[in-house]
Short mmCIF file of C-alpha atoms in Angstrom, two decimals:
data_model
loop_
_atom_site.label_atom_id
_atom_site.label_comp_id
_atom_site.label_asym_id
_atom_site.label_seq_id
_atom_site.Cartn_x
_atom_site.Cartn_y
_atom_site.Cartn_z
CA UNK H 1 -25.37 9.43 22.41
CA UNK H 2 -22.53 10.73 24.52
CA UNK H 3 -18.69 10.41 23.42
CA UNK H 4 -16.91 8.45 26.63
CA UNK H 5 -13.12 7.55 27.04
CA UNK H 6 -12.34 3.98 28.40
CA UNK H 7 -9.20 3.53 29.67
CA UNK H 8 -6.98 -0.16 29.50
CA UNK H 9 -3.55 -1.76 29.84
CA UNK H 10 -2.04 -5.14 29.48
CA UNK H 11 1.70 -5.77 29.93
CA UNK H 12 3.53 -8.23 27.82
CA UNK H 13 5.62 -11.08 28.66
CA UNK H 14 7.88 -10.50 26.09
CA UNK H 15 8.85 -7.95 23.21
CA UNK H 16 7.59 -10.19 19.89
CA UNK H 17 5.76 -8.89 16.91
CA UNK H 18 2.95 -12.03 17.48
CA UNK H 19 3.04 -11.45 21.23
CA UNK H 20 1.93 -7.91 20.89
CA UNK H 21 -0.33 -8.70 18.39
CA UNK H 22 -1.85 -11.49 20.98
CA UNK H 23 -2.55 -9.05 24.01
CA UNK H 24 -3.69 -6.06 22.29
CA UNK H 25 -6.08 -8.29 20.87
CA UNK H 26 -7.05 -9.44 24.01
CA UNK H 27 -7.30 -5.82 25.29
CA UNK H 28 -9.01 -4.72 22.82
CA UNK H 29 -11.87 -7.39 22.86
CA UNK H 30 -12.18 -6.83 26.55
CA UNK H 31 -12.55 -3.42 26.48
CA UNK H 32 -15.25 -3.86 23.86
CA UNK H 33 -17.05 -6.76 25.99
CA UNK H 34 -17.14 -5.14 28.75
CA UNK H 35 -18.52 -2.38 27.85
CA UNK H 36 -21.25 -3.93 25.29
CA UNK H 37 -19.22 -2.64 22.33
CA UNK H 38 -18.64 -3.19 18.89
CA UNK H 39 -16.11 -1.59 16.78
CA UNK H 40 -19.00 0.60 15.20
CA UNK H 41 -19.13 2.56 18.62
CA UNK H 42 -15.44 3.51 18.67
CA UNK H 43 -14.43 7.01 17.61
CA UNK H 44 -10.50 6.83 18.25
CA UNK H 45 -7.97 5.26 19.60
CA UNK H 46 -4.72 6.79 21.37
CA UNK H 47 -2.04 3.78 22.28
CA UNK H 48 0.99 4.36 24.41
CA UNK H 49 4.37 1.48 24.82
CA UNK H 50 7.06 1.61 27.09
CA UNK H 51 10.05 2.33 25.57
CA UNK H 52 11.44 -0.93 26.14
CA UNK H 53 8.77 -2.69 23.44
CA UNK H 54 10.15 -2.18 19.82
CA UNK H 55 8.39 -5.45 18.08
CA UNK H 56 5.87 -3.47 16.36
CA UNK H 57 3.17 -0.74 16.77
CA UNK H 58 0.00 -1.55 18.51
CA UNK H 59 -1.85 -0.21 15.87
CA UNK H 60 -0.83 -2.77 13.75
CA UNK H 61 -2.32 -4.81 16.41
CA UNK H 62 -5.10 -3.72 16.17
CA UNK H 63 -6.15 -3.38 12.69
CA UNK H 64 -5.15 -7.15 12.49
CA UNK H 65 -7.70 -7.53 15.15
CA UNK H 66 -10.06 -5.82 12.31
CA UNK H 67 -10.33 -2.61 13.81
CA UNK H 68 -9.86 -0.72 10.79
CA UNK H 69 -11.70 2.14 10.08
CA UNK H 70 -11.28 3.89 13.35
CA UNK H 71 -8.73 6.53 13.84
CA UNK H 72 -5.52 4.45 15.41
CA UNK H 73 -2.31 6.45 17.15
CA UNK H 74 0.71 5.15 18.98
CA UNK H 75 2.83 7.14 21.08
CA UNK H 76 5.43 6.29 23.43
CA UNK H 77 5.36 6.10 27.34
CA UNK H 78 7.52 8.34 29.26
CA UNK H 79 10.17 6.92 30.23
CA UNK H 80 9.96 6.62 34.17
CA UNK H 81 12.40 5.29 36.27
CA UNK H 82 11.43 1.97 37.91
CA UNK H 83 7.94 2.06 35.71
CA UNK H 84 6.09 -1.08 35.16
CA UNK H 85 8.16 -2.74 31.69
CA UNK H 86 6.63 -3.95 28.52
CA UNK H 87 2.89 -2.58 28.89
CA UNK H 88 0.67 -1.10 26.14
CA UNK H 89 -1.86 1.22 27.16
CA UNK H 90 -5.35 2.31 25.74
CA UNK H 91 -7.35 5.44 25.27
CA UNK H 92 -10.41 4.70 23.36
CA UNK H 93 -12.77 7.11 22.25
CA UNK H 94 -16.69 5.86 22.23
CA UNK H 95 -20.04 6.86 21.74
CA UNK H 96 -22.21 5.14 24.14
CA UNK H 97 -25.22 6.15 26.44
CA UNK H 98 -23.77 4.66 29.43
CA UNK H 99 -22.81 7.57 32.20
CA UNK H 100 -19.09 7.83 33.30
CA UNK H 101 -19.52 6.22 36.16
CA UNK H 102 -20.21 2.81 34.08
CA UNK H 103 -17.90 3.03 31.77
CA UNK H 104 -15.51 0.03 32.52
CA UNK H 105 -11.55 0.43 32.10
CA UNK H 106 -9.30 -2.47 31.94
CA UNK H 107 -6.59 -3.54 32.82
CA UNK H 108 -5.20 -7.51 32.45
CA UNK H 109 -2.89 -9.37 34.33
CA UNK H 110 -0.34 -7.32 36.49
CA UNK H 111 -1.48 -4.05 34.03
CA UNK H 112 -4.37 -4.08 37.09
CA UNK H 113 -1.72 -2.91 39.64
CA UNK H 114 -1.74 0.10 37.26
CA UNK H 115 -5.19 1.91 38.21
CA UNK H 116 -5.84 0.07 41.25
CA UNK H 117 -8.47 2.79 41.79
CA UNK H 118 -10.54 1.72 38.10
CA UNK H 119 -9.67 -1.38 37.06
CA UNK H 120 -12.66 -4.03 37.02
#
């Protein structure tokens, strides 16, 4: 079993607690789906927010989605002039046999215009 990263985005419409807790939920079960997942084959998780979201942590997010025995982290985006607003971002550590080249990252809604280059 190899340890893989999987990359992922979504940006939010709007900076609300339930909101967040909506799309990183939504992230979060992509990312596992689409990569035949489950929350057994997650090692860590690094999440980044724009500075402009202040509802809550995506952690949180996430262990309401029951991740909760995986090592969780939020840090914040830099803050880059004219930077896409409101988006949550995802680093997950895996174990998984797939090679890197089939790992799939994700990114929802306009998050895709993120990684053009990986998205799927």
């Amino acid at each position: 079993m190899a340890v893989r990263a999987v990359r992922g985005a979504v940006q939010l419409e709007r900076d609300e607690a339930g909101h967040m807790q909506e799309r990183v939920g939504a992230l979060l079960t992509a990312v596992l789906e689409r990569n035949g997942l489950t929350a057994d084959d997650l090692i860590s998780i690094w999440f980044t927010a724009t500075p402009d979201l202040h509802s809550d942590f995506p952690a949180a997010a996430a262990r309401k989605h029951g991740i909760v025995d995986v090592p969780l982290i939020c840090a914040q985006e830099l803050d880059v002039e004219g930077a896409m607003p409101r988006v949550v971002r995802v680093l997950a550590h895996i174990e998984s046999d797939k090679p890197r080249a089939d790992i799939a990252h994700v990114y929802l809604g306009a998050a895709a215009a993120l990684r053009k280059d990986i998205a799927q």
